XYZ file of C-alpha atoms in Angstrom:
153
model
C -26.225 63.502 -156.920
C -23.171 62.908 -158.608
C -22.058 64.462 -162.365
C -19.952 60.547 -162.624
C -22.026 59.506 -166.016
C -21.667 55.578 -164.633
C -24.763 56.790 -162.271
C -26.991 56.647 -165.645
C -27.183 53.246 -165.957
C -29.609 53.712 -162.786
C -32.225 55.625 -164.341
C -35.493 54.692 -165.190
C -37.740 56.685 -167.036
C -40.654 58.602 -164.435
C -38.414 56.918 -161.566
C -34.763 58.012 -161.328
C -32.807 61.217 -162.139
C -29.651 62.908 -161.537
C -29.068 66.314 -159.328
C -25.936 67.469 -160.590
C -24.760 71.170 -159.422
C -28.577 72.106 -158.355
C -29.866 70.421 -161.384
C -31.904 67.954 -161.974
C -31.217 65.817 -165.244
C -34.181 63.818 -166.269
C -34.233 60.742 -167.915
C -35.374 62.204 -171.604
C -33.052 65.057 -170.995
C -29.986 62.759 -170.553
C -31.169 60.658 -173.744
C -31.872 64.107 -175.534
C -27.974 64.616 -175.045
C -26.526 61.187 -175.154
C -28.228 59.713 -177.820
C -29.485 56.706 -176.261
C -31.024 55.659 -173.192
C -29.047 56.478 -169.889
C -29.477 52.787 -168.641
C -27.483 51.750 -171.784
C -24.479 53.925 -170.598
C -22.537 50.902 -169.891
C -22.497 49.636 -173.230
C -21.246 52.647 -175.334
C -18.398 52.747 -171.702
C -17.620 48.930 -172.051
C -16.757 49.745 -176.085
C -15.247 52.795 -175.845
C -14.147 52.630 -172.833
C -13.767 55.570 -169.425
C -11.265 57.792 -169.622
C -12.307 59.218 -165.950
C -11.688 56.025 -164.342
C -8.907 55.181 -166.223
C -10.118 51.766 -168.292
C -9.521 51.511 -172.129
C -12.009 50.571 -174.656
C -11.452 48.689 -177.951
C -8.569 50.781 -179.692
C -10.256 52.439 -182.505
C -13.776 51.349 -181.966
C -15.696 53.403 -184.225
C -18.151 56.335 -182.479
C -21.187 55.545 -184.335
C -21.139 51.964 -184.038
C -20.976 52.199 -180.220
C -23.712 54.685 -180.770
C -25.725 52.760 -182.354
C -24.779 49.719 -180.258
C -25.866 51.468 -177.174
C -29.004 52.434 -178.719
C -30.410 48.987 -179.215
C -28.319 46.563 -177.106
C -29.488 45.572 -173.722
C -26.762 43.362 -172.445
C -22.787 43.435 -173.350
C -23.116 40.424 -173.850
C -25.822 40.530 -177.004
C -22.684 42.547 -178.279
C -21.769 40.100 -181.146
C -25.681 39.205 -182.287
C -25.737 43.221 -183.310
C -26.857 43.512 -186.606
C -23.505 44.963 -187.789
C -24.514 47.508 -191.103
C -22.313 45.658 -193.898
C -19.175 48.382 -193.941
C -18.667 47.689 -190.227
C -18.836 44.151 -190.037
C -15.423 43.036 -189.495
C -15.974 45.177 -185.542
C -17.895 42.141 -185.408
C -14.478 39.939 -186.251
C -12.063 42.489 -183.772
C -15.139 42.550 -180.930
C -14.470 38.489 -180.856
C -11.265 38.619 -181.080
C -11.003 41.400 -177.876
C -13.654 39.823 -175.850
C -11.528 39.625 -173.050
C -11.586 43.442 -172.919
C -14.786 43.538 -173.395
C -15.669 41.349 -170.065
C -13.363 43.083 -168.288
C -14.838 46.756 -169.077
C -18.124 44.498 -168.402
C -17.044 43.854 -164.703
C -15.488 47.331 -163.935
C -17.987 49.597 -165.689
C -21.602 47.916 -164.939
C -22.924 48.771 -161.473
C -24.583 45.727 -159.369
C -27.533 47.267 -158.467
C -27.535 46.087 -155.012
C -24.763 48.408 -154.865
C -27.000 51.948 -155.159
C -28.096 52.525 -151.759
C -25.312 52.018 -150.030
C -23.113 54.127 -152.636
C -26.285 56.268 -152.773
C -25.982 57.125 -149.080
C -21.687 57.132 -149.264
C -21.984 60.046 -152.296
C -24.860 61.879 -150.066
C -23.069 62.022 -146.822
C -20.503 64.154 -148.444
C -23.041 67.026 -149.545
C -23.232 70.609 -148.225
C -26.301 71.012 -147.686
C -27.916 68.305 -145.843
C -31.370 69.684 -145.074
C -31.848 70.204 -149.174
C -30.186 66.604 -150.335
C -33.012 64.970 -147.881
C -35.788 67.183 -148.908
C -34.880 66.363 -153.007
C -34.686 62.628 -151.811
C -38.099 62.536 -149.720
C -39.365 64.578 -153.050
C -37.861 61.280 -155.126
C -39.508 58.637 -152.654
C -35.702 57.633 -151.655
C -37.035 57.537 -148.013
C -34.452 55.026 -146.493
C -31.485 57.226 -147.190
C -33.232 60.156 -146.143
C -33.770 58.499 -143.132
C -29.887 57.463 -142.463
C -29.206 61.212 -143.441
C -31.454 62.419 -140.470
C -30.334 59.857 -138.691
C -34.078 58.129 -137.899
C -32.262 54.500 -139.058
């Protein structure tokens, strides 16, 4: 419900997608185009950094590392036990060295996900047209903010 990319580190495969401009991005379709999963959006953000909301990444962080980083790694914080290909490895060096940065991306960029519903439900109030944003959610089993929407709280 919202074309902000940080939104794809809520999506589970067969359980979450994104409606962006009366589409519906799927979780293979947004790993199709990414090259990784969606969930692992924060990673290749707390690297590179996001230019949208205005937080820098590791000046000159190579592209295809934080590809490949954001393939495999789970956690920021299994960022230095990557298995570094040999003509990269002083990243590994510079990511230890700039691991303040990296925290800090780490607390702006990953979403708590007790957070969602009540950012799902801000971002939804501010729709057009109500009566098709709860019918899409009721379709996605997001009942309770359907629910707020109608207002049957």
């Amino acid at each position: 419900m919202s074309n902000d990319k940080d939104w794809y580190q809520y999506m589970r495969e067969g359980e979450v997608d994104i409606f962006v401009k009366n589409t519906v991005h799927t979780y293979k379709s947004v790993q199709l185009r990414l090259g990784y999963p969606p969930e692992h959006v924060v990673i290749y953000k707390i690297l590179k950094g996001d230019s949208s909301d205005n937080i820098p990444g590791i000046t000159g962080f190579p592209e295809v590392l934080a590809l490949a980083m954001a393939k495999s790694v789970q956690n920021y914080k299994d960022l230095l036990t990557f298995n570094f290909p040999y003509s990269m490895r002083k990243w590994r060096v510079i990511l230890k060295q700039r691991w303040s940065i990296v925290e800090r991306n780490a607390m702006l960029i990953q979403f708590n996900p007790e957070w969602i519903e009540k950012a799902l439900f801000t971002v939804t109030k501010r729709t057009g047209d109500k009566k098709k944003l709860v019918q899409l959610l009721r379709e996605r089993g997001v009942n309770s903010i359907a629910n707020k929407l109608e207002g049957v709280v």
